[in-house]
Coordinates of N, CA and C in Angstrom, one line a residue:
V12 N 0.9 -1.4 0.3 CA 0.0 0.2 -0.3 C 1.0 1.3 0.2
E13 N 0.8 2.1 -0.7 CA 1.5 3.1 -0.6 C 0.4 4.6 0.4
I14 N 0.6 5.3 0.4 CA 0.0 6.3 1.3 C 0.5 7.6 1.2
T15 N -0.4 8.8 0.2 CA 0.4 10.3 0.3 C -0.3 11.0 1.2
I16 N 0.5 11.8 2.5 CA -0.9 12.6 3.9 C 0.3 13.5 3.3
V17 N -0.1 14.9 3.0 CA 0.2 16.1 2.8 C -0.2 17.0 4.3
G18 N 0.2 18.1 4.7 CA 0.9 18.9 5.3 C 1.0 20.1 5.9
P19 N 0.8 20.6 6.7 CA 2.7 22.2 7.1 C 3.6 21.7 7.5
A20 N 4.7 22.6 7.2 CA 5.8 22.1 6.4 C 6.5 22.3 8.3
T21 N 5.6 22.6 8.7 CA 6.1 23.2 10.5 C 5.4 23.1 12.3
A22 N 4.4 21.5 11.4 CA 4.1 21.6 12.4 C 3.2 20.2 12.2
W23 N 3.0 19.2 13.3 CA 2.8 18.3 12.9 C 1.7 17.2 12.4
F24 N 1.4 16.2 11.1 CA 0.1 16.6 11.1 C -0.2 14.5 10.6
G25 N -1.3 13.6 10.4 CA -0.9 12.5 9.9 C -2.4 11.8 10.1
V26 N -2.6 11.1 9.5 CA -4.2 9.8 9.1 C -4.5 8.8 9.6
G27 N -5.4 8.1 10.6 CA -5.7 6.8 10.7 C -7.3 6.3 10.3
F28 N -7.0 5.2 10.2 CA -7.8 4.5 9.8 C -8.6 3.1 10.4
G29 N -9.8 3.0 9.7 CA -10.2 2.1 10.4 C -11.2 3.1 10.2
G30 N -11.9 3.9 11.6 CA -12.5 3.9 12.3 C -12.9 5.7 12.1
S31 N -13.9 6.2 13.3 CA -14.2 7.3 13.5 C -14.1 8.2 14.5
T32 N -12.9 7.9 15.8 CA -12.5 7.7 16.7 C -11.2 7.5 16.3
M33 N -10.8 8.8 18.2 CA -9.4 8.9 17.8 C -8.7 7.4 18.7
N34 N -9.1 7.0 19.8 CA -8.7 6.3 20.3 C -8.4 5.2 19.7
G35 N -7.2 4.2 20.3 CA -7.2 2.7 19.8 C -6.6 2.4 17.8
R36 N -7.0 4.1 17.6 CA -7.0 3.8 15.3 C -5.8 3.7 16.0
Y37 N -5.2 2.7 13.8 CA -3.6 2.7 13.2 C -4.0 4.1 12.7
A38 N -2.7 4.3 12.9 CA -2.1 6.3 12.4 C -0.6 5.6 11.9
I39 N -1.2 7.6 10.8 CA 0.5 7.4 10.7 C 0.9 9.4 10.8
I40 N 1.5 8.9 11.4 CA 1.8 11.2 11.6 C 3.1 10.9 11.6
S41 N 3.2 12.6 10.6 CA 4.3 13.4 10.0 C 5.1 14.3 11.8
S42 N 5.5 14.2 11.8 CA 6.7 15.7 12.9 C 7.8 15.2 12.7
G43 N 7.3 17.3 13.3 CA 8.6 17.9 13.5 C 9.3 18.2 11.9
T44 N 10.1 18.4 11.2 CA 10.9 18.4 10.0 C 11.1 17.4 9.1
N45 N 11.1 15.5 10.3 CA 11.7 15.0 9.6 C 11.2 13.7 10.0
T46 N 10.6 13.6 10.9 CA 9.9 12.3 10.9 C 8.7 11.4 10.5
V47 N 8.5 10.3 10.4 CA 7.6 10.1 10.1 C 7.1 8.6 10.4
G48 N 5.7 8.3 11.3 CA 5.8 6.9 12.0 C 4.6 7.1 12.1
D49 N 4.3 5.5 12.7 CA 3.1 4.7 12.3 C 3.1 4.5 13.5
H50 N 1.7 4.4 14.2 CA 1.0 4.3 16.0 C 0.0 3.8 15.9
I51 N -0.3 3.5 16.9 CA -1.3 2.9 17.7 C -2.3 4.3 19.0
L52 N -2.9 4.4 18.5 CA -3.5 5.9 19.0 C -3.6 5.5 20.2
R53 N -3.7 6.7 21.2 CA -4.0 6.7 23.0 C -4.3 8.3 23.2
K54 N -5.6 8.1 23.7 CA -6.3 9.3 23.5 C -5.8 10.1 25.5
S55 N -4.9 8.8 25.9 CA -4.7 9.5 27.3 C -3.2 10.1 27.3
D56 N -2.5 10.0 25.9 CA -0.5 10.3 25.4 C -1.4 11.0 24.4
G57 N -1.5 12.5 25.4 CA -2.5 13.8 24.5 C -0.5 14.1 22.9
S58 N 0.5 14.0 23.4 CA 1.8 13.6 22.5 C 1.6 12.9 21.1
Q59 N 1.0 11.9 21.8 CA 1.0 9.8 21.5 C 2.5 9.9 21.2
S60 N 3.7 10.6 21.5 CA 5.1 10.1 22.3 C 5.1 9.2 22.4
S61 N 5.0 8.2 23.4 CA 4.7 6.6 24.1 C 4.0 5.8 22.7
T62 N 3.6 5.7 21.3 CA 2.4 4.6 21.3 C 2.6 5.3 19.6
G63 N 4.3 4.9 19.1 CA 5.1 4.2 18.8 C 5.0 2.4 18.1
V64 N 4.2 1.9 16.4 CA 4.7 1.0 16.5 C 5.4 0.4 16.7
T65 N 5.9 -1.0 17.7 CA 6.5 -2.1 17.7 C 7.4 -3.4 17.2
G66 N 8.3 -2.5 15.6 CA 8.5 -3.6 14.4 C 8.2 -3.2 13.6
S67 N 7.4 -2.3 13.6 CA 6.8 -1.1 12.6 C 7.3 -1.8 10.8
V68 N 6.5 -2.3 10.0 CA 7.2 -2.1 9.2 C 6.6 -0.8 7.7
L69 N 6.5 0.2 7.8 CA 6.6 1.2 6.9 C 7.7 1.7 6.8
T70 N 8.1 1.7 5.6 CA 8.8 2.6 4.9 C 8.3 4.0 3.0
V71 N 9.3 5.2 4.0 CA 8.9 6.3 3.6 C 10.2 6.7 2.6
V72 N 8.9 6.5 1.7 CA 9.2 6.2 -0.4 C 10.1 7.9 -0.6
S73 N 9.3 9.5 0.1 CA 9.3 10.4 -0.2 C 8.8 11.8 0.9
D74 N 9.5 12.4 1.5 CA 9.9 13.2 2.6 C 9.9 14.4 2.2
T75 N 9.4 15.9 0.7 CA 9.6 16.5 0.7 C 8.8 17.7 1.4
S76 N 9.4 19.3 1.1 CA 8.5 20.1 1.4 C 9.7 22.3 0.9
D77 N 8.4 22.0 0.7 CA 8.6 23.6 -0.3 C 8.5 25.0 0.5
G78 N 8.8 24.6 1.9 CA 8.5 25.1 3.1 C 7.3 25.6 3.9
T79 N 6.1 25.8 3.4 CA 4.6 26.2 3.2 C 4.7 24.7 3.7
T80 N 4.6 24.3 2.7 CA 3.6 22.7 2.7 C 4.4 20.8 3.3
R81 N 4.6 20.2 3.8 CA 4.7 19.7 3.3 C 4.7 18.3 2.9
T82 N 4.7 16.7 2.1 CA 4.1 15.7 1.3 C 5.3 14.7 1.8
V83 N 3.7 14.2 2.3 CA 5.3 12.7 2.9 C 4.4 11.4 2.3
V84 N 5.3 10.3 1.9 CA 4.5 9.2 1.0 C 5.1 7.5 1.7
V85 N 4.3 7.5 2.1 CA 5.3 5.8 2.8 C 4.9 4.5 2.4
S86 N 4.9 3.9 2.3 CA 4.9 1.9 1.9 C 4.7 1.1 3.7
R87 N 3.4 0.2 3.1 CA 4.3 -0.7 3.4 C 2.6 -2.0 2.7
P88 N 3.1 -2.7 3.5 CA 2.8 -4.1 3.7 C 0.8 -3.9 3.6
V89 N 0.1 -4.5 3.2 CA -1.2 -5.1 3.0 C -2.0 -5.1 4.1
I90 N -1.1 -6.5 4.0 CA -0.8 -6.6 6.0 C 0.4 -6.8 6.9
G91 N -0.4 -5.8 7.6 CA 1.1 -5.6 8.2 C 0.6 -5.5 10.4
P92 N 1.2 -5.7 11.0 CA 1.8 -6.4 12.3 C 0.1 -5.8 13.5
E93 N -0.2 -4.0 13.1 CA -1.1 -3.4 14.0 C -2.4 -3.3 13.2
Y94 N -2.2 -3.0 11.3 CA -3.2 -2.5 10.5 C -3.2 -3.6 9.7
T95 N -4.4 -4.2 9.2 CA -4.7 -5.1 7.0 C -5.0 -4.0 7.0
F96 N -4.1 -3.4 5.7 CA -6.0 -3.2 5.3 C -6.2 -3.1 3.7
P97 N -7.9 -2.9 3.8 CA -8.4 -4.3 2.7 C -8.8 -4.7 1.2
T98 N -8.4 -5.0 0.9 CA -8.4 -5.8 -0.3 C -9.2 -5.6 -1.0
S99 N -10.8 -5.4 -1.2 CA -11.4 -5.1 -1.3 C -12.0 -3.6 -1.8
A100 N -12.7 -3.6 -2.8 CA -13.5 -2.3 -3.4 C -14.6 -1.8 -2.3
G101 N -14.5 -0.4 -2.0 CA -15.5 -0.8 -0.4 C -14.9 1.6 -0.1
S102 N -16.0 0.9 0.8 CA -14.9 2.5 1.7 C -14.2 2.2 2.8
L103 N -13.8 3.8 3.2 CA -12.4 3.5 4.3 C -12.1 4.1 5.2
S104 N -12.9 4.2 6.3 CA -13.6 5.2 7.5 C -11.8 6.0 7.5
V105 N -11.7 7.2 7.6 CA -10.5 7.7 7.4 C -10.3 9.4 8.2
I106 N -9.5 8.9 9.8 CA -9.4 10.0 10.8 C -8.6 11.0 10.5
S107 N -8.2 12.3 10.7 CA -7.0 13.6 10.2 C -7.3 14.4 11.3
A108 N -5.9 14.4 11.8 CA -5.4 15.9 12.6 C -4.6 15.9 11.8
T109 N -4.5 18.3 11.9 CA -3.2 18.0 12.2 C -3.1 19.4 13.8
E110 N -2.2 19.7 13.9 CA -0.5 20.7 14.5 C -1.9 22.0 14.3
P111 N -2.7 22.0 16.2 CA -3.6 23.2 15.6 C -2.3 24.8 15.8
G112 N -2.9 26.1 14.9 CA -1.4 26.9 14.9 C -2.1 27.6 13.4

């Protein structure tokens, strides 16, 4: 699976898959200017600093910024240790968030 996420160059942003609420959701978060990782979100960890996926299978394909907008392209297997993407056509619930400011 290849995923492209776009957000502000100077703030964190991310997307979560497979539901409409944050807690327990598999997410890909871009933070800082060159950090990208996958997480299992926890409502009790506002910064998500302790939610990184152990044994992540996420690969950063590209990470570019024009100073205003950051575009991150990642890839990972359909079947992963924390989340499996659907393999047939249909809808997929997605949540997103961006650092305020």
